[in-house]
Short mmCIF file of C-alpha atoms in Angstrom, two decimals:
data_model
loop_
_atom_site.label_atom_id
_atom_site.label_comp_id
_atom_site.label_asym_id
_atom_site.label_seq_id
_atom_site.Cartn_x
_atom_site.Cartn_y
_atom_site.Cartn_z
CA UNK A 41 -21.89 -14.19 3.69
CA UNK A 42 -23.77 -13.95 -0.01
CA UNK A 43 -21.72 -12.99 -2.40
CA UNK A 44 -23.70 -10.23 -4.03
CA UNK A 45 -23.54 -8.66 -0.52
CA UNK A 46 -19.90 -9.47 -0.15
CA UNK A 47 -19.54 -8.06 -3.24
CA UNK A 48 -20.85 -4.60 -2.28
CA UNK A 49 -19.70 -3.95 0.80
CA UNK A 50 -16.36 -4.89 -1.13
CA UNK A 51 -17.19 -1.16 -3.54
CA UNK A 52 -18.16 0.61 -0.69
CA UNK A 53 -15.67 0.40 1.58
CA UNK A 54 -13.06 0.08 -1.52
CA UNK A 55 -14.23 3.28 -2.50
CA UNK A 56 -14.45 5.14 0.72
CA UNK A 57 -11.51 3.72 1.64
CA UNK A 58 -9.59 5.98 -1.87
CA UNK A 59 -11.49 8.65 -1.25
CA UNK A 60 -10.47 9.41 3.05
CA UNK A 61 -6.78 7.99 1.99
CA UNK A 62 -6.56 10.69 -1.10
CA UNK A 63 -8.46 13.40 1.68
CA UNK A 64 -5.41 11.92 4.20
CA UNK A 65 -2.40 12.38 2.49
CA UNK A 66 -3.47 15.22 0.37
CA UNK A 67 -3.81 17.01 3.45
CA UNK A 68 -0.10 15.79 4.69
CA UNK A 69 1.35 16.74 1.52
CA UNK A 70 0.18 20.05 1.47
CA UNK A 71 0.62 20.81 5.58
CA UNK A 72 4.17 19.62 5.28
CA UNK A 73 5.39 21.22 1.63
CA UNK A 74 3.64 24.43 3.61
CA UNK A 75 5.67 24.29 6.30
CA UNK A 76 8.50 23.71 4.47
CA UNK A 77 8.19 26.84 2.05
CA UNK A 78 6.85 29.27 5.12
CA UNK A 79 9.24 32.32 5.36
CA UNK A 80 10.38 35.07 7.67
CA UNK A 81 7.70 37.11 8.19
CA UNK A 82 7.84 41.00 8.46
CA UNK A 83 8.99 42.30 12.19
CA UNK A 84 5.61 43.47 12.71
CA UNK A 85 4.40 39.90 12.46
CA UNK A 86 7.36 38.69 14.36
CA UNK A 87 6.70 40.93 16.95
CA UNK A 88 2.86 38.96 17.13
CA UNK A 89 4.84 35.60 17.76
CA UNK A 90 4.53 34.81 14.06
CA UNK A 91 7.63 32.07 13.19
CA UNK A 92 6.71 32.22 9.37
CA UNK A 93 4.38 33.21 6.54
CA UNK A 94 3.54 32.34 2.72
CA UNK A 95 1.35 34.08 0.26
CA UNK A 96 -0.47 31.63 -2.45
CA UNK A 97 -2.66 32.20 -5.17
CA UNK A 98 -5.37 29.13 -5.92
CA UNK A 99 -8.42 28.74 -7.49
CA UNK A 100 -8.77 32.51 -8.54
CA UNK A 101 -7.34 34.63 -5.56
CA UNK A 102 -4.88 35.20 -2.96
CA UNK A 103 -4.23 33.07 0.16
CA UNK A 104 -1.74 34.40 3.09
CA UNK A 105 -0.51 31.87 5.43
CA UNK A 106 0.95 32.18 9.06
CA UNK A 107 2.13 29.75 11.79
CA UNK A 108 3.08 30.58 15.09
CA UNK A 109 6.21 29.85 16.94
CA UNK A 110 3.82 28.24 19.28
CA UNK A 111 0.03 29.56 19.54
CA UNK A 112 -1.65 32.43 19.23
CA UNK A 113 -2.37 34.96 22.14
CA UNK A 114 -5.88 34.33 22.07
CA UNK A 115 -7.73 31.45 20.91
CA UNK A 116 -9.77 32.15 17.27
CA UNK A 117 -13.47 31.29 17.35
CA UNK A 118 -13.32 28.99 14.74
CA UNK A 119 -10.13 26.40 14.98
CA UNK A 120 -9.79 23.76 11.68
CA UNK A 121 -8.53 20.47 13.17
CA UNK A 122 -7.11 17.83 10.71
CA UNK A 123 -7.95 14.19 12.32
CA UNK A 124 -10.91 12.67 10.45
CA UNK A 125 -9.17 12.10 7.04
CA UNK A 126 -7.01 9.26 9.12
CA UNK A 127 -9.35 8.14 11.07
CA UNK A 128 -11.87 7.51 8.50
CA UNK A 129 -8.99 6.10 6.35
CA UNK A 130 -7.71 3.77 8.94
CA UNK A 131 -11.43 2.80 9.74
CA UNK A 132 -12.85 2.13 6.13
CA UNK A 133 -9.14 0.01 5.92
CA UNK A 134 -9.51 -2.01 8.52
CA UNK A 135 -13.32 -2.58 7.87
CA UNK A 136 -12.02 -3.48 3.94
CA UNK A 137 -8.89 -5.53 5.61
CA UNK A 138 -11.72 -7.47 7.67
CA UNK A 139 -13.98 -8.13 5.00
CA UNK A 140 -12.01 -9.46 2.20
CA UNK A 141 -8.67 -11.27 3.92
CA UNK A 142 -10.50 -12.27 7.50
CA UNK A 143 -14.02 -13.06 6.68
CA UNK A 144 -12.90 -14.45 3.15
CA UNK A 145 -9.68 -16.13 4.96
CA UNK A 146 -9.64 -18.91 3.06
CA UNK A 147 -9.49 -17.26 -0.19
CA UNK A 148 -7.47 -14.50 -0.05
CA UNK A 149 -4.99 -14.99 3.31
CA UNK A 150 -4.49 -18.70 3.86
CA UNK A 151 -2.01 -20.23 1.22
CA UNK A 152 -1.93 -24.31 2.00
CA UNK A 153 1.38 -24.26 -0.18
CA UNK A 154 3.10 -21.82 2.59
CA UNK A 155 1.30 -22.91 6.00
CA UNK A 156 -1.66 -25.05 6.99
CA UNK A 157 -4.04 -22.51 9.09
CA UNK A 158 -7.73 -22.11 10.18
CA UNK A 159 -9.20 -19.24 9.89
CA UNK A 160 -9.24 -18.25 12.75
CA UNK A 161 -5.61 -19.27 13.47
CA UNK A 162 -4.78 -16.68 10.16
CA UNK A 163 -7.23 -13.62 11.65
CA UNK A 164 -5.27 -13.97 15.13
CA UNK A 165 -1.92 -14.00 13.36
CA UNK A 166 -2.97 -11.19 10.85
CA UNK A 167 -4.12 -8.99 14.42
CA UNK A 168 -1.46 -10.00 16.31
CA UNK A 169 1.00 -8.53 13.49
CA UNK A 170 -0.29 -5.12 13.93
CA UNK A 171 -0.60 -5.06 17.28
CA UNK A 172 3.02 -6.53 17.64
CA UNK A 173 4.29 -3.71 14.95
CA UNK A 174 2.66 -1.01 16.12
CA UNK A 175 3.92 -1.80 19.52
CA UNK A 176 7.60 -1.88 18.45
CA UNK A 177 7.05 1.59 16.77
CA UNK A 178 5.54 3.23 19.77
CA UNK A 179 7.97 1.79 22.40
CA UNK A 180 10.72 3.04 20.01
CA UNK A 181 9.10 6.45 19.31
CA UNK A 182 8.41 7.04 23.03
CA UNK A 183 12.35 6.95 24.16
CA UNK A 184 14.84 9.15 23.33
CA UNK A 185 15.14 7.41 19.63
CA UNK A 186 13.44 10.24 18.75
CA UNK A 187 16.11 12.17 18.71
CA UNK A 188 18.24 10.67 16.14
CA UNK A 189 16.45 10.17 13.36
CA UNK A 190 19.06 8.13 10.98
CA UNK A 191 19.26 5.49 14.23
CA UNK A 192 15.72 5.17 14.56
CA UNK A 193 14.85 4.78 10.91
CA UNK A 194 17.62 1.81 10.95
CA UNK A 195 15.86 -0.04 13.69
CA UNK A 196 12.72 0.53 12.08
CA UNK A 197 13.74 -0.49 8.53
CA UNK A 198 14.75 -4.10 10.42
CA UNK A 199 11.84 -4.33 12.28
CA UNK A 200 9.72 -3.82 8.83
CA UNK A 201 12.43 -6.62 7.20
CA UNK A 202 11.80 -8.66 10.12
CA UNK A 203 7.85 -8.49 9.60
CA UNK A 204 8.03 -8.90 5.62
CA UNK A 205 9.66 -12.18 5.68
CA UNK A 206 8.09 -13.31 8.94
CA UNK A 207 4.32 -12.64 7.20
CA UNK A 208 5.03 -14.32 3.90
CA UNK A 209 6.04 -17.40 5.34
CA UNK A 210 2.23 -17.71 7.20
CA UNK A 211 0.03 -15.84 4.62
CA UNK A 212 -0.58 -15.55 0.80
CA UNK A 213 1.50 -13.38 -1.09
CA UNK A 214 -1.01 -11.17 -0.93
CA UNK A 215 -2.16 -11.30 2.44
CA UNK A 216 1.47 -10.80 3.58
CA UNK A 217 1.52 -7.25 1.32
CA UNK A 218 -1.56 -6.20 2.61
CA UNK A 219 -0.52 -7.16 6.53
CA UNK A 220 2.26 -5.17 5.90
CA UNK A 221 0.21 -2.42 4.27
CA UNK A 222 -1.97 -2.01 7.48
CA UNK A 223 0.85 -2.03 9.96
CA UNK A 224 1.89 1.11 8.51
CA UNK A 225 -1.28 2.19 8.18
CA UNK A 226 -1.98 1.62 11.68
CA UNK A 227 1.38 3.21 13.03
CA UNK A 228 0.47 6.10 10.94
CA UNK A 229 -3.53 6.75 12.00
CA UNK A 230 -1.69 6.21 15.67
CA UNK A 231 0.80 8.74 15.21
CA UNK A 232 -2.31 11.07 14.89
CA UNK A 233 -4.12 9.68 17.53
CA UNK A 234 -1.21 8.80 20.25
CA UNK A 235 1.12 11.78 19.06
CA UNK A 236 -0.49 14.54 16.99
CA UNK A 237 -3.64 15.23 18.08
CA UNK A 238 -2.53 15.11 22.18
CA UNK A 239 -0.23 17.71 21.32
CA UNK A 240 -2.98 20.11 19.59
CA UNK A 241 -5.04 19.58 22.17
CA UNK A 242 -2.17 20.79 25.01
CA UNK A 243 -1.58 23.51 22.80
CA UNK A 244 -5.31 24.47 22.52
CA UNK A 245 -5.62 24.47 26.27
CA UNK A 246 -2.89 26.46 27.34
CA UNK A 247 -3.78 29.36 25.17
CA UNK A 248 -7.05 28.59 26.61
CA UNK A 249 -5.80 29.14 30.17
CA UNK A 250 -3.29 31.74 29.52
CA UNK A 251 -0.26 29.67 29.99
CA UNK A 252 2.67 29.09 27.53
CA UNK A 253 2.83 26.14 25.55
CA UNK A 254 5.53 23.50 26.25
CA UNK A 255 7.74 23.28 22.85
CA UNK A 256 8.11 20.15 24.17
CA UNK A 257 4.58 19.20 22.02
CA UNK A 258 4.91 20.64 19.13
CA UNK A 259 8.14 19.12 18.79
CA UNK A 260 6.91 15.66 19.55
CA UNK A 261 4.10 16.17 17.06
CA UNK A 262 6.38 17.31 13.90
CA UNK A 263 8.29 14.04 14.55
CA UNK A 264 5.50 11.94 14.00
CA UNK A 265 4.31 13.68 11.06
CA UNK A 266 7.83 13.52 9.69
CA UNK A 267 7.35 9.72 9.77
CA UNK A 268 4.12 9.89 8.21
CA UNK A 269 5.84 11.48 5.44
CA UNK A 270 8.05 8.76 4.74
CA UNK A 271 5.52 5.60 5.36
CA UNK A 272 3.40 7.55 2.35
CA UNK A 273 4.57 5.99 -0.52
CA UNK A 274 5.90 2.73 0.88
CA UNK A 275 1.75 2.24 2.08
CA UNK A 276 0.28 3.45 -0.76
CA UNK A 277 2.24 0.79 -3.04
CA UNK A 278 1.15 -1.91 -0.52
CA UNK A 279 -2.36 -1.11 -0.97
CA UNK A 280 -2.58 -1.62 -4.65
CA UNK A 281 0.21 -4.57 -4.84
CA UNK A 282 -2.61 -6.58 -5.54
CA UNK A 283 -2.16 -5.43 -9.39
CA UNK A 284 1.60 -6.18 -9.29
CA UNK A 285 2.28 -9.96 -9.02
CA UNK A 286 5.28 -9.85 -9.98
CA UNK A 287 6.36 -8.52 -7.01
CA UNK A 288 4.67 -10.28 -4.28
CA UNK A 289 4.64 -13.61 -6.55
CA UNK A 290 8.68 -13.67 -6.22
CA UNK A 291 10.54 -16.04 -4.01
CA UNK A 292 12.02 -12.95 -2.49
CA UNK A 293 8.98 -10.94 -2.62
CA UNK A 294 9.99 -9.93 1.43
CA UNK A 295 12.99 -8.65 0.21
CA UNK A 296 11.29 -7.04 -2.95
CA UNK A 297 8.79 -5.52 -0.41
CA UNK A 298 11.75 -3.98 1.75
CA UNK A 299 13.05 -2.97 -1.34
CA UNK A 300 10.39 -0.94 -2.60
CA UNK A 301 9.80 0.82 1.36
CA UNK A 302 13.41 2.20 0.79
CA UNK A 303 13.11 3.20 -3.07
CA UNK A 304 9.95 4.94 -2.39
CA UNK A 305 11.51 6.92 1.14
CA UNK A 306 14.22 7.78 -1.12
CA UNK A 307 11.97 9.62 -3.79
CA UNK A 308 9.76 11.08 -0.81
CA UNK A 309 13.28 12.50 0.86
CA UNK A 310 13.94 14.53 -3.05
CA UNK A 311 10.58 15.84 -2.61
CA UNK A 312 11.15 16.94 0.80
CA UNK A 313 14.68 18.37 0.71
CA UNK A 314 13.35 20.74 -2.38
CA UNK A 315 10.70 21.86 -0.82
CA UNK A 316 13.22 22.95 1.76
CA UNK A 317 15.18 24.27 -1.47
CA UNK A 318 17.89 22.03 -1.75
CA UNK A 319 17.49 20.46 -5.14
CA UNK A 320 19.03 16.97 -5.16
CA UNK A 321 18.15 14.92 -8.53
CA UNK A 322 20.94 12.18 -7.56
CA UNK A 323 18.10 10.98 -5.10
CA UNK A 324 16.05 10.59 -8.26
CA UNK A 325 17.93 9.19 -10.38
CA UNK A 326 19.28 6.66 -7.88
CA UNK A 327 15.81 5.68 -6.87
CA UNK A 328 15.12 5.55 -10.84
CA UNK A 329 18.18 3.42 -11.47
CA UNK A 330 17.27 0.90 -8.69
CA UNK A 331 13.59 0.59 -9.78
CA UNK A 332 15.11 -0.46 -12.98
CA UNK A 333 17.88 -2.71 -11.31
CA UNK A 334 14.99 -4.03 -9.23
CA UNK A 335 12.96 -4.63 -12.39
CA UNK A 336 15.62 -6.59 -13.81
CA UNK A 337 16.15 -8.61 -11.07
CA UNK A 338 12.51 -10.05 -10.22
CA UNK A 339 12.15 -10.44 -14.37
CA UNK A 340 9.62 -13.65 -14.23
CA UNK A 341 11.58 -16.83 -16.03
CA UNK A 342 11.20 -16.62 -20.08
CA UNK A 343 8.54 -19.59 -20.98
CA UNK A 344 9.34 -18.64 -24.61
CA UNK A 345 9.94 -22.66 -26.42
CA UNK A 346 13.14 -23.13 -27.84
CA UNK A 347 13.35 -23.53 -31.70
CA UNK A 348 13.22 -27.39 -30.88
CA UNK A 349 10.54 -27.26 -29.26
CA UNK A 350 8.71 -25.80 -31.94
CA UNK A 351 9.08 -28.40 -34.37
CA UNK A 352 6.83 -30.46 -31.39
CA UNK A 353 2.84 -30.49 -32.31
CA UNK A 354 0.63 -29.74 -29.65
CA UNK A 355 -2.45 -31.64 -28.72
CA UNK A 356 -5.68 -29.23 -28.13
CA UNK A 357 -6.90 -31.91 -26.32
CA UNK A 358 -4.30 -31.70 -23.70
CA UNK A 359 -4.58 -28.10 -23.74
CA UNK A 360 -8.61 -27.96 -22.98
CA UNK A 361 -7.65 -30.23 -20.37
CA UNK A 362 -5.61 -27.81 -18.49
CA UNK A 363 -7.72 -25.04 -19.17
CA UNK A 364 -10.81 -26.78 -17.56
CA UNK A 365 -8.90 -28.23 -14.59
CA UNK A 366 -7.15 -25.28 -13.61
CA UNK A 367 -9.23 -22.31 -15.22
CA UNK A 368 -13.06 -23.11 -15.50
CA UNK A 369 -13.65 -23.32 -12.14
CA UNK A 370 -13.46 -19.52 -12.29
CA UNK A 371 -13.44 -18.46 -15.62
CA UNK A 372 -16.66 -19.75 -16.83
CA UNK A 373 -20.52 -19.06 -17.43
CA UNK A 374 -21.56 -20.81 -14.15
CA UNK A 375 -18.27 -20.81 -11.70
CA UNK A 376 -17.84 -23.53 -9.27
CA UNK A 377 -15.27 -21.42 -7.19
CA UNK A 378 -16.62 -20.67 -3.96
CA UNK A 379 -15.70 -17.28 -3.93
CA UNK A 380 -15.77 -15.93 -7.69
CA UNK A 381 -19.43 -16.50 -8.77
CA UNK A 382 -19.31 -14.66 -11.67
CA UNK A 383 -16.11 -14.96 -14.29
CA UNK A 384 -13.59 -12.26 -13.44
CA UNK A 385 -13.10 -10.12 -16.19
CA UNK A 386 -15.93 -11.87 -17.98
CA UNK A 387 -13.29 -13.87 -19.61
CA UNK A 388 -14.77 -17.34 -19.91
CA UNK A 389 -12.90 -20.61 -20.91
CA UNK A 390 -16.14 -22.70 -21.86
CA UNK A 391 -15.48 -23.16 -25.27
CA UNK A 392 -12.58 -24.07 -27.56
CA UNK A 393 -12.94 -20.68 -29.16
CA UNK A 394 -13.21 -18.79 -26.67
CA UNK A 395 -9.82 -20.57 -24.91
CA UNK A 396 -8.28 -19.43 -28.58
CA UNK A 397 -9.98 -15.97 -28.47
CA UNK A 398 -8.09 -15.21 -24.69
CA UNK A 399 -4.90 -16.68 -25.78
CA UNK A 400 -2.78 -13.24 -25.50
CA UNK A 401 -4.79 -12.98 -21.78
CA UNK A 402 -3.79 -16.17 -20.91
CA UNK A 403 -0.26 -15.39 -22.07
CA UNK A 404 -0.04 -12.33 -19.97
CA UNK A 405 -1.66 -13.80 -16.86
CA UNK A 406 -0.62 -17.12 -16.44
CA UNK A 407 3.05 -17.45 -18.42
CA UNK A 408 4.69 -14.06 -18.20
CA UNK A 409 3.41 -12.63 -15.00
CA UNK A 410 2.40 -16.66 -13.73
CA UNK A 411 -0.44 -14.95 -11.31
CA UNK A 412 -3.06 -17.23 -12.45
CA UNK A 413 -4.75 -18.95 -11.36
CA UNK A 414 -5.55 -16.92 -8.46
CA UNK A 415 -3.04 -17.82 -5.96
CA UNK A 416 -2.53 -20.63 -7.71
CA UNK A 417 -5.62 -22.30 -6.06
CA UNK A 418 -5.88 -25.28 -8.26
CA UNK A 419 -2.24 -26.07 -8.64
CA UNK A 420 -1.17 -25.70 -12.00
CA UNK A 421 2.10 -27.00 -12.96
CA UNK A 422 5.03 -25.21 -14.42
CA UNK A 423 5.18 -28.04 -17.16
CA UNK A 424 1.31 -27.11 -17.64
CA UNK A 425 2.77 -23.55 -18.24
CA UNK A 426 5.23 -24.62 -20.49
CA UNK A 427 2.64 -26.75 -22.68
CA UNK A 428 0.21 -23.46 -22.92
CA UNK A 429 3.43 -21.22 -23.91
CA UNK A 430 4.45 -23.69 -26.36
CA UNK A 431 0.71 -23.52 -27.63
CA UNK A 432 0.12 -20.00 -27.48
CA UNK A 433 3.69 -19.75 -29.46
CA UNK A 434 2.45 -21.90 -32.15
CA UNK A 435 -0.90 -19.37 -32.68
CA UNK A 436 -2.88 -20.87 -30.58
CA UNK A 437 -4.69 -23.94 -33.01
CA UNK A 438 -7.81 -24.86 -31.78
CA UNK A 439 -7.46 -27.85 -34.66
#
């Protein structure tokens, strides 16, 4: 595919995809802090089959807010259902996912260091991962797991372990956050399409025909969207981990990914349990106290030269050499990467002052957060690393 094009449909559906994700969880945010805040209404409401109210004031006036124990005694004329936002989110995602690590396999998903695939070896494994999770979550979902929540979440944190380290040792890094990323995703737009919305719709119908509604639906329904809740985070820091390689650049980045799924839960149960009024700021500050822990932990290796090494001269030469061998394939006027055609960043590596002038980038990029090059596609060396830190220590000569 041309590049330009690539390059477009790459904003488009990047951009659609934000906008339906922040339409998608906006929505569940709000739904489930309203349910949690809804309180008992007035008899005279009770007496209508009300369960609970709210009153709100937004955007210059006063909302009032009911829900029914189960539905309504008639149906009203004009019923708001909530199903596009994931749809359209799971769609623009998987179009994006498509795009960018299947069509552009080779760049972004396949990883000679960590396993020799084709293409279309990687796009089978990539689909067969969220058909195989997705599976394991309904099969699970669909028993009486259901019922015990702490159980269920167990089995499920294992089965996310299990797919973490199984992914990075096939894909990129990257590819193996981003897998991860749209199994959730996937689990989630299915718990509106095999869960939610089936049990709106048998709702819908039976005040339609007159008939009670089995609890049974609604109940089935609130579990699902209880999950969502939790997955919201966890997903949404999977979906930008691109801009975090210290993470997914670790040895352990399965385990750092596992981490992070149970750090972020833990700060979406505080949220919850207030809404519900029960203030509980350990949650916080434990979930503060191991992002900090955690942060310690994956600290990338200190490339700073020892006082001996100092005294060492450096040879420019040396260092233009690694900068054109590893660097200027990308980072140049005219690119000979197949993929980046035009320098990322427009930082550019062409000339000796220029190399001088992006020292403190190259510092950032490629020594303290070693994420450069891009998935280390042209095999630079730690003790090429070490001889640009050493460089970049001694103010960068160019002389």
């Amino acid at each position: 595919m041309d590049p330009y094009i690539t390059e477009w449909l790459n904003l488009i559906l990047r951009f659609a995809h934000l906008i339906t994700g922040i339409a998608w969880i906006g929505a569940s945010f709000y739904f489930v802090w309203l349910d949690n805040h809804l309180e008992k209404p007035p008899a005279w409401k009770e007496e209508k089959g009300i369960k609970g109210d709210l009153w709100a004031i937004h955007g210059g006036g006063f909302y009032e807010v009911a829900k029914y124990k189960l539905a309504p005694p008639q149906m009203p004329q004009t019923l708001h259902w909530f199903k596009w936002e994931a749809y359209t989110t799971w769609i623009t995602g998987f179009l994006l996912l498509s795009l960018m690590f299947y069509v552009g396999a080779e760049s972004y998903l396949i990883d000679k260091r960590v396993a020799d695939l084709t293409q279309m070896q990687a796009v089978a494994i990539g689909l067969g991962s969220i058909v195989f999770g997705v599976g394991c979550y309904e099969v699970m979902v669909r028993t009486k797991l259901r019922e015990h929540g702490l159980l269920l979440g167990i089995l499920l944190l294992a089965l996310a372990t299990a797919l973490s380290y199984g992914l990075t040792q096939v894909f990129s890094a990257r590819g193996a956050y981003i897998h991860m990323g749209a199994i959730i995703g996937t689990i989630m737009a299915g718990n509106v399409f095999f869960g939610i919305m089936p049990s709106q719709r048998a709702l819908v119908k039976a005040v339609e025909e007159g008939t009670s509604p089995d609890p049974a639906y609604g109940l089935n329904a609130k579990v699902r969207s209880t999950h969502n809740t939790y997955t919201t985070l966890p997903i949404l820091f999977m979906m930008i981990s691109n801009h975090y390689p210290i993470t997914y650049n670790h040895e352990y980045n399965w385990l750092i990914l596992v981490a992070v799924i149970v750090i972020t839960a833990v700060i979406r149960q505080f949220f919850v349990l207030r809404h519900f009024g029960s203030n509980k700021p350990v949650l916080l500050a434990g979930a503060a106290a191991a992002i900090v822990v955690l942060a310690y932990l994956i600290a990338p290796k200190n490339l700073e030269p020892s006082a001996e090494q100092l005294q060492q001269g450096v040879d420019i030469t040396k260092v233009n050499t690694i900068i054109q061998s590893r660097c200027v394939t990308c980072h140049s006027a005219s690119p000979s990467d197949d993929v980046f055609k035009a320098a990322p960043g427009g930082v550019m590596f062409d000339e000796l002052t220029a190399i001088q002038q992006w020292a403190p980038r190259i510092k950032a990029r490629t020594i303290d957060a070693p994420d450069m090059p891009f998935m280390n596609k042209t095999q630079m060396t730690q003790d090429e690393r070490e001889y640009l830190a050493l460089w970049i220590a001694k103010g960068a000569p160019i002389h």
